[in-house]
Coordinates of C-alpha atoms in Angstrom, one line a residue:
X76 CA -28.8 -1.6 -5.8
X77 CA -26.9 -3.2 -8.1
X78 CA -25.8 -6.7 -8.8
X79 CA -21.8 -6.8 -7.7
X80 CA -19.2 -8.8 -8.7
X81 CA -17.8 -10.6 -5.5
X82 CA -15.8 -13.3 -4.9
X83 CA -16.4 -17.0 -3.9
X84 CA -14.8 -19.9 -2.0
X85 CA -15.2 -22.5 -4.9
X86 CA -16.4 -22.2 -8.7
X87 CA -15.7 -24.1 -11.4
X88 CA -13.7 -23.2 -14.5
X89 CA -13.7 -23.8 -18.2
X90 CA -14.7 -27.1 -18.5
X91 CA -17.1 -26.9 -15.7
X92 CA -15.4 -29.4 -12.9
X93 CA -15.2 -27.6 -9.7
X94 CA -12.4 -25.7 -8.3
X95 CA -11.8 -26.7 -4.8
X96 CA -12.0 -23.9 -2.6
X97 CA -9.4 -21.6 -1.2
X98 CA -8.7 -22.1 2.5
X99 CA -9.4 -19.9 4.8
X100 CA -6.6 -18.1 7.1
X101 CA -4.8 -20.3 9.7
X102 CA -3.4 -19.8 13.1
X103 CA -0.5 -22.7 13.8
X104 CA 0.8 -23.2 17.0
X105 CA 4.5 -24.2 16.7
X106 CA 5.8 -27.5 18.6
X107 CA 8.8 -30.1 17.9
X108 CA 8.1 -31.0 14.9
X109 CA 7.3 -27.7 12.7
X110 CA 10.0 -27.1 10.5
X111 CA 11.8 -23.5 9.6
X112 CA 9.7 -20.7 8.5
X113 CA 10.5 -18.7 5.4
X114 CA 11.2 -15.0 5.6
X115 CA 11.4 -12.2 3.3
X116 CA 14.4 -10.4 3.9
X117 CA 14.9 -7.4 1.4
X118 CA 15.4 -9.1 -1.5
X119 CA 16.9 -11.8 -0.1
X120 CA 15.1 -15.1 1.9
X121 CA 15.6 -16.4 5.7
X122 CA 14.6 -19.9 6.7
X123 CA 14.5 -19.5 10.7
X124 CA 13.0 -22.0 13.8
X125 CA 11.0 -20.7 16.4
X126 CA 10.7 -21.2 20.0
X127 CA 8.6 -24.0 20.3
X128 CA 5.5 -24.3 22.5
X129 CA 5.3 -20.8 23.0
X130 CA 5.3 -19.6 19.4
X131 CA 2.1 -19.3 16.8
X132 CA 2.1 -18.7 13.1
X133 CA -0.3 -16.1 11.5
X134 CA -0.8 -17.6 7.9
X135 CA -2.8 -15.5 5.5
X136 CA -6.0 -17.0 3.5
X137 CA -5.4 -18.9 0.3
X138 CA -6.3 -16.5 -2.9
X139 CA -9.9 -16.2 -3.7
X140 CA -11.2 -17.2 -7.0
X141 CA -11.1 -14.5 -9.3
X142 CA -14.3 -13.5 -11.8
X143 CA -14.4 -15.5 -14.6
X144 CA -15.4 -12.7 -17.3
X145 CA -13.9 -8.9 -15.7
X146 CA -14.6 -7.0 -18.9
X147 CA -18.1 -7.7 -18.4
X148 CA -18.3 -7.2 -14.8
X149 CA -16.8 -3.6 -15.4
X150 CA -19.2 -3.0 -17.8
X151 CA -22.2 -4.2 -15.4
X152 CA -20.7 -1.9 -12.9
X153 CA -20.5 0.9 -15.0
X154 CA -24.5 0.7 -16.2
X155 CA -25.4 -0.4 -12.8
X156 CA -24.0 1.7 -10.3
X157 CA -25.0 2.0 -6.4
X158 CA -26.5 5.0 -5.9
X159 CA -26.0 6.8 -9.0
X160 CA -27.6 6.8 -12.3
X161 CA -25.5 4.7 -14.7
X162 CA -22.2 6.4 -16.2
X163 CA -23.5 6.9 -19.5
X164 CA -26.5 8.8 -17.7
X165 CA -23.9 11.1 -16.0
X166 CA -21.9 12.2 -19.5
X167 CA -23.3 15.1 -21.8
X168 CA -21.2 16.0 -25.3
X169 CA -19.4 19.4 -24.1
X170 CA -18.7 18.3 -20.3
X171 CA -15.7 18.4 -19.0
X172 CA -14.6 14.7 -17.7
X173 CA -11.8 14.4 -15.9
X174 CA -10.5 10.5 -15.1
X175 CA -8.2 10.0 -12.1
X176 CA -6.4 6.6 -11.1
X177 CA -4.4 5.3 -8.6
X178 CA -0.7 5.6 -9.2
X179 CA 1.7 2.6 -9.2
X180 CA 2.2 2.6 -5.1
X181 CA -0.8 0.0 -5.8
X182 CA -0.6 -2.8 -6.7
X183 CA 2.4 -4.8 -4.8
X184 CA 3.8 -6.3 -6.8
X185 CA 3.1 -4.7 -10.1
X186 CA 0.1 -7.1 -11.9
X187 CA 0.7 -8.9 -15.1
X188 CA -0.9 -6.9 -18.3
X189 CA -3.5 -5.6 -19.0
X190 CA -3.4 -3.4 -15.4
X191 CA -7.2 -3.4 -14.6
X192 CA -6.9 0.3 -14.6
X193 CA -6.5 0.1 -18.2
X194 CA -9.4 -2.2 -19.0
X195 CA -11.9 0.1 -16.4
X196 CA -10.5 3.7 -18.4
X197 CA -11.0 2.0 -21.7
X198 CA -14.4 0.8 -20.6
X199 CA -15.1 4.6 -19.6
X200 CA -13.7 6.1 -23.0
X201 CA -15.7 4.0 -24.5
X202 CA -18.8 5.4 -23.0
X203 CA -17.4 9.1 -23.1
X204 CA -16.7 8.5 -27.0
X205 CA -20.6 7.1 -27.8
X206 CA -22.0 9.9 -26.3
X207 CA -19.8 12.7 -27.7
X208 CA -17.2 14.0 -24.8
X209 CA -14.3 15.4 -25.9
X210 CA -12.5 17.5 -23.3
X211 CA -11.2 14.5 -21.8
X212 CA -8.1 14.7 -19.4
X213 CA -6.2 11.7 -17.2
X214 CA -4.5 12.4 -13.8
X215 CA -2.4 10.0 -12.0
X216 CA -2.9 11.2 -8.4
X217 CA -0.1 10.8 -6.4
X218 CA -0.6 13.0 -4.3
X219 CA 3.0 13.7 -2.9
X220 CA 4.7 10.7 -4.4
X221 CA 7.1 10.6 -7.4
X222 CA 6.0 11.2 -11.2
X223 CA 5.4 7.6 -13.0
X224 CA 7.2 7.7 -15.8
X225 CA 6.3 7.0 -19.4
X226 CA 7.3 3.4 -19.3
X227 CA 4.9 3.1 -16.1
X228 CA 2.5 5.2 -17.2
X229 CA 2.6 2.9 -20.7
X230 CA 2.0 -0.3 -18.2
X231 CA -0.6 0.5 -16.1
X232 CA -2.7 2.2 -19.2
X233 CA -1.5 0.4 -22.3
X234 CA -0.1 2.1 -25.6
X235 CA -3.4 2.7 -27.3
X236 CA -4.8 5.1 -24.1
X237 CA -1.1 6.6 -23.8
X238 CA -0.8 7.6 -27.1
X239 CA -4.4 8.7 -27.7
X240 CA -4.1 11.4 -24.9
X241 CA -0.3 12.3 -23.1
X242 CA 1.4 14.0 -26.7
X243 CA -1.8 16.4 -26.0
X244 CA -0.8 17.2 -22.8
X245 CA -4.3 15.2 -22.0
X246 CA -2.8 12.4 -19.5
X247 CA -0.8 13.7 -16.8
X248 CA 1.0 13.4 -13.3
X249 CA -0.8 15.3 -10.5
X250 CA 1.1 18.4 -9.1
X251 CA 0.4 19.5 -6.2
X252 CA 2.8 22.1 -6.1
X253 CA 1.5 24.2 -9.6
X254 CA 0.2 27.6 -8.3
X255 CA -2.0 27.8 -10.6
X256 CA -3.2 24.1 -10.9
X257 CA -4.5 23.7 -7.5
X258 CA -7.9 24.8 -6.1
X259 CA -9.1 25.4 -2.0
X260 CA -12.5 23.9 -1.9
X261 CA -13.2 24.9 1.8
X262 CA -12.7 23.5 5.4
X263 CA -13.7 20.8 7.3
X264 CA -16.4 21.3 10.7
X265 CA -12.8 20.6 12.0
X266 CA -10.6 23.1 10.3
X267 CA -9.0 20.7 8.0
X268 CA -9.0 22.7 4.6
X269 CA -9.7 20.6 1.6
X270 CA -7.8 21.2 -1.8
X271 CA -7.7 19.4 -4.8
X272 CA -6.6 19.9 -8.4
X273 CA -8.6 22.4 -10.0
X274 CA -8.9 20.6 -13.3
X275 CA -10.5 17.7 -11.0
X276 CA -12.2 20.8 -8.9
X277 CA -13.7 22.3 -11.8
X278 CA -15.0 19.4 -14.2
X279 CA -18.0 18.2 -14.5
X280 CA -17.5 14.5 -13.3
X281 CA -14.7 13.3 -11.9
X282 CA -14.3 9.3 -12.5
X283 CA -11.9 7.7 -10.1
X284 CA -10.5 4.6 -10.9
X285 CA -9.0 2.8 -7.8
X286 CA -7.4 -0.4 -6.6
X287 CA -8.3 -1.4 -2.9
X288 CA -5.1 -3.5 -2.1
X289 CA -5.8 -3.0 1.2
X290 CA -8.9 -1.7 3.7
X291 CA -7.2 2.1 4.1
X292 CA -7.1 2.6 0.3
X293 CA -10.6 3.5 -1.7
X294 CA -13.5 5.9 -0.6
X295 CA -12.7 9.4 -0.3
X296 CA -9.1 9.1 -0.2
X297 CA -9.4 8.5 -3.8
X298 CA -9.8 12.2 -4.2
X299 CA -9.6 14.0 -0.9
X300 CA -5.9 12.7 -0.1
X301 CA -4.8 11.2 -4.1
X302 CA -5.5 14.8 -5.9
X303 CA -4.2 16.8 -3.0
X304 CA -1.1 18.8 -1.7
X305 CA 0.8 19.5 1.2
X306 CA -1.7 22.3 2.2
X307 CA -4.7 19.9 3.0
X308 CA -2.5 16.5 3.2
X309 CA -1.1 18.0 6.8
X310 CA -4.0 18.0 8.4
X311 CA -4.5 14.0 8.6
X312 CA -0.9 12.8 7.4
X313 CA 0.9 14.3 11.3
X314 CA 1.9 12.6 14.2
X315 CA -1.3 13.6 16.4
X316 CA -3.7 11.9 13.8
X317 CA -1.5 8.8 13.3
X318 CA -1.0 8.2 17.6
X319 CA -4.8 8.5 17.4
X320 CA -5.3 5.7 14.8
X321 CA -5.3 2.6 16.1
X322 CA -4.7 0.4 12.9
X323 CA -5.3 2.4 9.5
X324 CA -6.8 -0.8 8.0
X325 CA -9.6 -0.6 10.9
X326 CA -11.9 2.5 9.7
X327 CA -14.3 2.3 12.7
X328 CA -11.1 3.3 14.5
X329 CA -8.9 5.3 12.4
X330 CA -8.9 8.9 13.0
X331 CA -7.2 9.4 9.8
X332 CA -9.8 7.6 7.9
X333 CA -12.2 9.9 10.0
X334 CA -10.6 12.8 9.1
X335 CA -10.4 11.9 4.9
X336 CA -14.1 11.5 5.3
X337 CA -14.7 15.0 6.6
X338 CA -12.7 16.7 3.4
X339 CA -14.8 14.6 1.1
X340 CA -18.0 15.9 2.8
X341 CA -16.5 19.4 2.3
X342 CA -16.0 18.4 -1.6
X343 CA -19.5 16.8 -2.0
X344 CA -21.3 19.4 -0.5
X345 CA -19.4 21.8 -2.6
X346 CA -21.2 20.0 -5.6
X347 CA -18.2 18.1 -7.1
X348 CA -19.3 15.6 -9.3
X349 CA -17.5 11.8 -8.5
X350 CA -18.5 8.5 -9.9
X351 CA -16.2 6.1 -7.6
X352 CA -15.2 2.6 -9.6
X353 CA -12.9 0.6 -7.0
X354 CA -12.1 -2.7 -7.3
X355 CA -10.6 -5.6 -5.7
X356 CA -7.6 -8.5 -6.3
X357 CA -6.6 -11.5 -4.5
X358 CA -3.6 -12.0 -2.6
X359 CA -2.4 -14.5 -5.6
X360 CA 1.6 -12.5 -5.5
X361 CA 3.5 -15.7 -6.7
X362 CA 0.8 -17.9 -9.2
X363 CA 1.4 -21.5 -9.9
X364 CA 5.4 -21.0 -11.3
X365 CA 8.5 -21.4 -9.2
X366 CA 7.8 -18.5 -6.8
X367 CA 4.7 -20.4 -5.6
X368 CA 6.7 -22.3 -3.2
X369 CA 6.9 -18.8 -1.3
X370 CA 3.0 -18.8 -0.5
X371 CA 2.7 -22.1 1.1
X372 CA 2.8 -23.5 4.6
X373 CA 6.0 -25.1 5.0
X374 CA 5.3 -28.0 6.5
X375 CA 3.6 -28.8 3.4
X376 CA 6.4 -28.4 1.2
X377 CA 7.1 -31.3 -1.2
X378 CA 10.8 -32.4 -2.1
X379 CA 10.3 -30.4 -5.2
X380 CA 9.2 -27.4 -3.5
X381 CA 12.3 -27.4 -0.8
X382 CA 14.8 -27.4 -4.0
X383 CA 12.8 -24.9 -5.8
X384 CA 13.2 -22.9 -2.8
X385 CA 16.8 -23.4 -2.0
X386 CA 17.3 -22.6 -5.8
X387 CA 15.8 -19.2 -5.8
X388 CA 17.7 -18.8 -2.4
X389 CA 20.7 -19.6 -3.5
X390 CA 20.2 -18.0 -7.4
X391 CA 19.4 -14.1 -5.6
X392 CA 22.5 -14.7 -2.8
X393 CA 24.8 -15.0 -5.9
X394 CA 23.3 -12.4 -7.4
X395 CA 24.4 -8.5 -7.2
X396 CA 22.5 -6.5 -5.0
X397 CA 21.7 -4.8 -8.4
X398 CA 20.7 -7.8 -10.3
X399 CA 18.4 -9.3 -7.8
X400 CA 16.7 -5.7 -7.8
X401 CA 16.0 -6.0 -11.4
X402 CA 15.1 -9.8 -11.5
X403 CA 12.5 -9.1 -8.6
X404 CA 11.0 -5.8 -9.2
X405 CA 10.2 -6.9 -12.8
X406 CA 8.2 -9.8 -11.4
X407 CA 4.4 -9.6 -12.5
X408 CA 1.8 -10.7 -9.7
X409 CA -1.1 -12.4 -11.5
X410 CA -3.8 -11.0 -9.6
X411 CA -7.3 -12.2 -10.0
X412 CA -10.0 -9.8 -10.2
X413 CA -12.4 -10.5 -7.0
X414 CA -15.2 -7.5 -7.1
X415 CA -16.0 -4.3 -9.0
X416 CA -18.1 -2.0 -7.9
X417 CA -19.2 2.2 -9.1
X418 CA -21.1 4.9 -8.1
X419 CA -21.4 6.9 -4.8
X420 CA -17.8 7.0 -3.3
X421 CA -19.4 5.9 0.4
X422 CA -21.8 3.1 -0.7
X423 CA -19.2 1.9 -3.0
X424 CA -16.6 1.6 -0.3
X425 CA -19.0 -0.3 2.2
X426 CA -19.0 -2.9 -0.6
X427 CA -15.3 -2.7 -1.3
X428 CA -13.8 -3.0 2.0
X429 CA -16.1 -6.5 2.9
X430 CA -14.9 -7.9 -0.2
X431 CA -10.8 -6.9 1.5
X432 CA -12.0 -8.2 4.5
X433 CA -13.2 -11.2 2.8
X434 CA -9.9 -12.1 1.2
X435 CA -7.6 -11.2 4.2
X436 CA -8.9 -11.5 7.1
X437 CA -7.7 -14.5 9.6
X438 CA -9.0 -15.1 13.4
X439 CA -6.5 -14.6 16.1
X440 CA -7.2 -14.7 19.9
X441 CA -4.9 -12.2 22.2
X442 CA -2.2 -10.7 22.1
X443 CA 2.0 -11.9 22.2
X444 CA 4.9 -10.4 23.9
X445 CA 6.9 -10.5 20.3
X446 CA 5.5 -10.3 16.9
X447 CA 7.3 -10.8 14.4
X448 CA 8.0 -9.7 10.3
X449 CA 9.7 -10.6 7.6
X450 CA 9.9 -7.2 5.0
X451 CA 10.1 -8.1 1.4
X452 CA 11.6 -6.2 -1.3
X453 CA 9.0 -4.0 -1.9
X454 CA 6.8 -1.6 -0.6
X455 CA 4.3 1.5 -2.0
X456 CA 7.2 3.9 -2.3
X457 CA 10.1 2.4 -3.8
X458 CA 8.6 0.5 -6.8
X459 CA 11.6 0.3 -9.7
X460 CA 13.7 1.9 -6.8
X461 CA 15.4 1.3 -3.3
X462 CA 14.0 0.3 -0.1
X463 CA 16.1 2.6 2.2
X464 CA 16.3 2.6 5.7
X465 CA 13.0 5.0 6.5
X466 CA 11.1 2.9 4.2
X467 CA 12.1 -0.1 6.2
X468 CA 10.8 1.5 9.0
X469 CA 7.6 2.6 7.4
X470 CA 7.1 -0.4 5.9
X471 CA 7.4 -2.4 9.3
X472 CA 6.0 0.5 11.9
X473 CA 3.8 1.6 10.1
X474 CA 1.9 -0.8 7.5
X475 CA 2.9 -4.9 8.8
X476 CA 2.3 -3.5 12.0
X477 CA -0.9 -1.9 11.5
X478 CA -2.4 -5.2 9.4
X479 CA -4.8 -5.8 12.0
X480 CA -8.6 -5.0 13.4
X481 CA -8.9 -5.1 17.1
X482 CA -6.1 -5.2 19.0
X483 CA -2.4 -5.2 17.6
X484 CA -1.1 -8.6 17.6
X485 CA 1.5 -7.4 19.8
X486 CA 1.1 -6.2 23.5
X487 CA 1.7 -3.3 24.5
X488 CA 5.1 -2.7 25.8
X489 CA 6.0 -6.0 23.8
X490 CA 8.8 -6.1 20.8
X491 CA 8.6 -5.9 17.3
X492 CA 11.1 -8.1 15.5
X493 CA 11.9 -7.5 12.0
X494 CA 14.2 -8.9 9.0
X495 CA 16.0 -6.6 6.8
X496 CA 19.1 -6.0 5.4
X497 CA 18.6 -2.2 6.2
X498 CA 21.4 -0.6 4.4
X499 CA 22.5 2.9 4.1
X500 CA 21.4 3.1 0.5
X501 CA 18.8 5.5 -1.5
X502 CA 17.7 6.3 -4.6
X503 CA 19.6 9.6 -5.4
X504 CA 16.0 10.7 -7.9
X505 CA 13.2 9.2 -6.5
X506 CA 14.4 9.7 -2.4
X507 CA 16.3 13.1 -2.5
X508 CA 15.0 14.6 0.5
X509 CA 15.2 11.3 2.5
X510 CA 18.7 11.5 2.4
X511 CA 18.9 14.7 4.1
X512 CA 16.4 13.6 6.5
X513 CA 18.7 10.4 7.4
X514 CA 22.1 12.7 7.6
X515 CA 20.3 15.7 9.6
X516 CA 17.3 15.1 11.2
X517 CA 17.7 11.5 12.3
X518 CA 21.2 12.8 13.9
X519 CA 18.9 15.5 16.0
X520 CA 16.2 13.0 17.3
X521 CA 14.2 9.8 16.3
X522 CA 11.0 11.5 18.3
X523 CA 8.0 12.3 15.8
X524 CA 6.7 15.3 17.9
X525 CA 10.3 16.5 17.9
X526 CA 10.8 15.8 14.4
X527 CA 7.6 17.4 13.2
X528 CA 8.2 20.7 15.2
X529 CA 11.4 21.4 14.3
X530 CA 12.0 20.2 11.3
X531 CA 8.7 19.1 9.3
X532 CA 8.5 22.7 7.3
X533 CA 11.8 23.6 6.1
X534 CA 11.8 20.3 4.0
X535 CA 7.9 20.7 3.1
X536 CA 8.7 24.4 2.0
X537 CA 11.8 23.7 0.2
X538 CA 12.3 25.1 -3.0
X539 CA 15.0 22.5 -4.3
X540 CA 13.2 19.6 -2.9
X541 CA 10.1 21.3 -4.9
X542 CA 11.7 21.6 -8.3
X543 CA 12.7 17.7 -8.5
X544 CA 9.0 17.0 -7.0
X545 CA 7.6 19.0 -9.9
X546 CA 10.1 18.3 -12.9
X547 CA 11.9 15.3 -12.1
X548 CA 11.1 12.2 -10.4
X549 CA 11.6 12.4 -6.9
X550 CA 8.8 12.2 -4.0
X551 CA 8.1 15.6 -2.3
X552 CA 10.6 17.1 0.7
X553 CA 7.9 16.4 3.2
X554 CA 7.0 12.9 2.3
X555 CA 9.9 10.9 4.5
X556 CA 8.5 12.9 7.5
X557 CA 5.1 11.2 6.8
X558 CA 7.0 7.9 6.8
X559 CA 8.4 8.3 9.7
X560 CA 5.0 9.2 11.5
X561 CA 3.1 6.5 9.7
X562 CA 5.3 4.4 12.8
X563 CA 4.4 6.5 15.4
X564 CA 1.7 4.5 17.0
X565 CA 3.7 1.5 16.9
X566 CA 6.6 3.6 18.7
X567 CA 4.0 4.7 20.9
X568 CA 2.6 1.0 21.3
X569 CA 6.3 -0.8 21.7
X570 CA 9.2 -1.3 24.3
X571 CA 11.4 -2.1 21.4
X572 CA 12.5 -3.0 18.1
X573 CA 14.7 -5.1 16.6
X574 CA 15.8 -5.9 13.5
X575 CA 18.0 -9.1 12.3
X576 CA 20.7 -8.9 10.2
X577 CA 20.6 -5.2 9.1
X578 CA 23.5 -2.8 9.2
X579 CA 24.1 -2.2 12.8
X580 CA 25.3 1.3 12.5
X581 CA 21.7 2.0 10.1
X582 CA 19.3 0.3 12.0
X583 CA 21.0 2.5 15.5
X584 CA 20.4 5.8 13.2
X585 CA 16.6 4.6 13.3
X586 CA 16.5 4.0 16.8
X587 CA 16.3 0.8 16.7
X588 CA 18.2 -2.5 18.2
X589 CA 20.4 -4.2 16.0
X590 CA 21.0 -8.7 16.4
X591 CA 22.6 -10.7 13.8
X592 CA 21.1 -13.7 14.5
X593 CA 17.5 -14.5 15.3
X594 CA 18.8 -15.8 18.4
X595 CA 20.1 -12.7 19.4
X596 CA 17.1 -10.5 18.6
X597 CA 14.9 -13.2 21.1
X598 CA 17.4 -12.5 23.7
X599 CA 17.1 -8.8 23.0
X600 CA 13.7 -9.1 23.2
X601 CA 13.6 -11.4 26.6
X602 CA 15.5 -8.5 28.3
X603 CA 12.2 -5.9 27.8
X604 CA 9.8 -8.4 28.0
X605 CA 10.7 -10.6 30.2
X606 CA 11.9 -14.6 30.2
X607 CA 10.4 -17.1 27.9
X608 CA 8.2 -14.8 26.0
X609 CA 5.7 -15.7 23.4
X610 CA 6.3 -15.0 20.1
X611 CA 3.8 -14.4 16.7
X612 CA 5.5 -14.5 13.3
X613 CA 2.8 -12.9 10.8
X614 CA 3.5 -14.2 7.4
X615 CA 3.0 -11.4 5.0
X616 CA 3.3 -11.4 1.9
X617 CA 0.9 -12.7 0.9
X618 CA -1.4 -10.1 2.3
X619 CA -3.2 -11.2 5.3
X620 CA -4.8 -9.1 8.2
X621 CA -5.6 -10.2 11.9
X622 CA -8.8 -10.0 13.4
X623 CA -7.3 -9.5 17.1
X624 CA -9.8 -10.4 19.8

């Protein structure tokens, strides 16, 4: 096995003297004297008290320390694999090599340049030059998700890969809807059929280049879900698999991890080649700069960091809603580097996920009658674009919600609180079909079995709704459908939702309870759950994950 690249609690840096070590994750319990919390809200910021003496704060972990020298740990990775022969070992002049890499759902917030996608692919071309392969082609596998565009593409690669290989048609966004681009590998012990792009189907080795931001990305969801279509995607991504999941980030007990699993057995028995490279960052959204005031505990906050704060507060509330857009999704996370490993897709994962675990993970004991979230401006599927209201409920429902392993941090029967300005806006390109499924379907019924029976195919076999997938830059018709079930176990799970100062006549379309105070949405909340309830406020971002026992 080889040598990997992990992360560590102290090091030291240039000049040798010791970095003191990140702290680990911390549960506070609230009394008198702990001042206002800060929460996201959109892209705007809440500073709220809570209920003392029956109230805990979920802080995430510190960031890790990041590897000192990640050119060379990719390369160590590369000629060292786990159980595989090295890459170089696995090329042959004349093969067919097809690279495939996460799309720009990952990371959250974008990371400063260079993308460590771009310094892994030009670590592989490098190796697939030396030995002579020249039928080289680069997918972005999205799956069912938008088309990056150039500019994007450009990012996350750099100029020097872009314009060696996309004005020869050689670097490329995944469709999943060309006839003649996709290939049916087989089916499952289960049914599930298994599909990929045949250009992936059909090489020799397929290198996947991934970024594990959290547990549920990585491992044969790489291929098996990112290179896939509608035809194999609907046999995990539906509202039976997602009730029966309790917390995607906890793969001992996620049956749509389970399921992913079964279609990459169905693609490695079928003899498709993969080397698997996936890597790791810390949580480190905000650096050392002005933002960094958002990451800390705020009963630590200096003088300085209480009018850096109130400055950015006050700078985005003057802003337009446009403006603050643009300032905040051009903000650049610098991300450290925490582990790279390659090879097998399974053994690599086992690696990858300890190494998520490692950074994110914080202790909790039981459970609260009220958890609550603040949602930021961002989320996987409306980077450069618009959080609109099904995203807000995706983003809540279905991923803060499910940051646990365990147990939810939430009883069940207990009330999910959530801050958000939840307006009726979308991105006319990118969220077409999202808009017809807030107008129509969300007027019918808010029920996921009800949703997915009656309406689920019309939108997935839509041929408008397929055209802007294919040629423009919209997400597929089906994919606010998935949204909407990637919630359904916390519907399942809740007696209620609520969400603070959102549009009251939006967040009632969703199903959910509008209060325009958090005063109101405890109240709210003390009429399902009963007087005096306790309450858990999960900071998040930066990423953390509760270890529920």
């Amino acid at each position: 096995m080889s040598p990997t690249y992990g992360p560590s609690r102290s090091s030291s840096d240039r000049s040798g003297s010791r970095r003191p070590a990140p702290r680990p994750g911390l549960v506070l319990d609230v009394d008198r004297s702990t001042p206002p919390v800060l929460l996201h809200h959109g892209e705007q910021f809440r500073l709220e008290r809570l209920p003392a003496d029956r109230s805990r704060i979920i802080y995430p972990p510190e960031p890790l320390h990041g590897i000192e020298d990640p050119d060379r740990a990719i390369r160590d990775a590369l000629d060292d694999p786990i159980d595989s022969e090295p890459l170089r070992a696995r090329m042959f002049p004349g093969m067919q090599l097809t690279i495939a890499f996460d799309d720009i759902s990952l990371p959250l917030p974008k990371m400063r340049r260079p993308d460590i996608r771009q310094r892994i692919i030009e670590a592989v071309l490098d190796i697939a030059a030396e030995v002579g392969v020249d039928d080289v082609h680069l997918i972005a596998a999205l799956a069912l998700h938008r088309r990056m565009t150039e500019a994007e593409l450009r990012y996350c690669l750099g100029d020097r890969i872009y314009d060696a290989f996309a004005p020869r048609g050689q670097l490329y966004n995944h469709d999943a809807e060309d006839p003649d681009g996709m290939e049916l590998i087989g089916e499952t012990r289960h049914g599930e059929e298994v599909q990929i792009s045949k250009r992936a189907a059909t090489s020799d080795l397929i290198v996947y280049v991934n970024i594990n931001l959290v547990s549920m990305d990585g491992g044969w969801k790489s291929t098996a879900t990112g290179l896939s279509g509608y035809q194999a995607l609907r046999h995990h991504h539906n509202v039976a698999t997602m009730r029966a999941t309790r917390s995607f980030m906890d793969q001992e007990r996620s049956e749509l991890h389970r399921s992913n699993w079964r279609q990459g057995e169905v693609l490695r028995d079928a003899g498709i080649e993969i080397f698997q490279i996936e890597t790791t960052v810390n949580n480190d959204l905000f650096g050392d700069g002005p933002l960094s005031v958002l990451a800390k505990r705020e009963w630590e906050w200096t003088p300085k960091d209480r009018l850096t704060f109130l400055g950015v507060q006050k700078g985005l509330d003057a802003m337009s809603r446009n403006a603050r857009r643009k300032v905040l999704h051009g903000w650049e996370a610098p991300y450290a580097l925490t582990s790279v490993q390659a090879g097998e897709v399974e053994a690599v994962h086992r690696l990858t996920t300890q190494h998520v675990y490692d950074q994110q993970l914080v202790p909790v004991e039981g459970q609260t009658d009220i958890v609550l979230y603040g949602l930021p401006y961002v989320g996987p599927y409306n980077v450069n674009s618009i959080m609109n209201p099904i995203l807000v409920m995706c983003l809540g429902l279905g991923y803060f919600f499910n940051m646990y392993k365990g147990r939810p941090v939430v009883r069940e029967g207990g009330v999910l609180i959530m801050t958000h300005p939840t307006t009726n806006e979308f991105h006319p390109v990118h969220h077409p079909s999202y808009i017809d499924f807030f107008e129509q379907v969300l007027a019918d019924t808010t029920d996921p079995r009800e949703i997915e029976t009656k309406w689920e195919k019309q939108f997935a076999e839509d041929e408008w709704y397929r055209h802007l997938y294919r040629t423009s830059y919209a997400y597929h018709g089906v994919h606010p459908f998935y949204m909407w079930y990637w919630g359904s176990h916390a519907l399942e799970h809740l007696g209620g939702v609520v969400v603070v100062g959102g549009d009251p006549d939006t967040v009632r379309r969703l199903g959910f309870r509008p209060a325009s105070t958090m005063a109101d949405a405890f109240e709210i909340a003390s009429d399902i759950v009963g007087p005096s309830p306790t309450v858990t406020y999960v900071k998040n971002p930066p990423i953390g994950m509760a270890d529920v026992t």
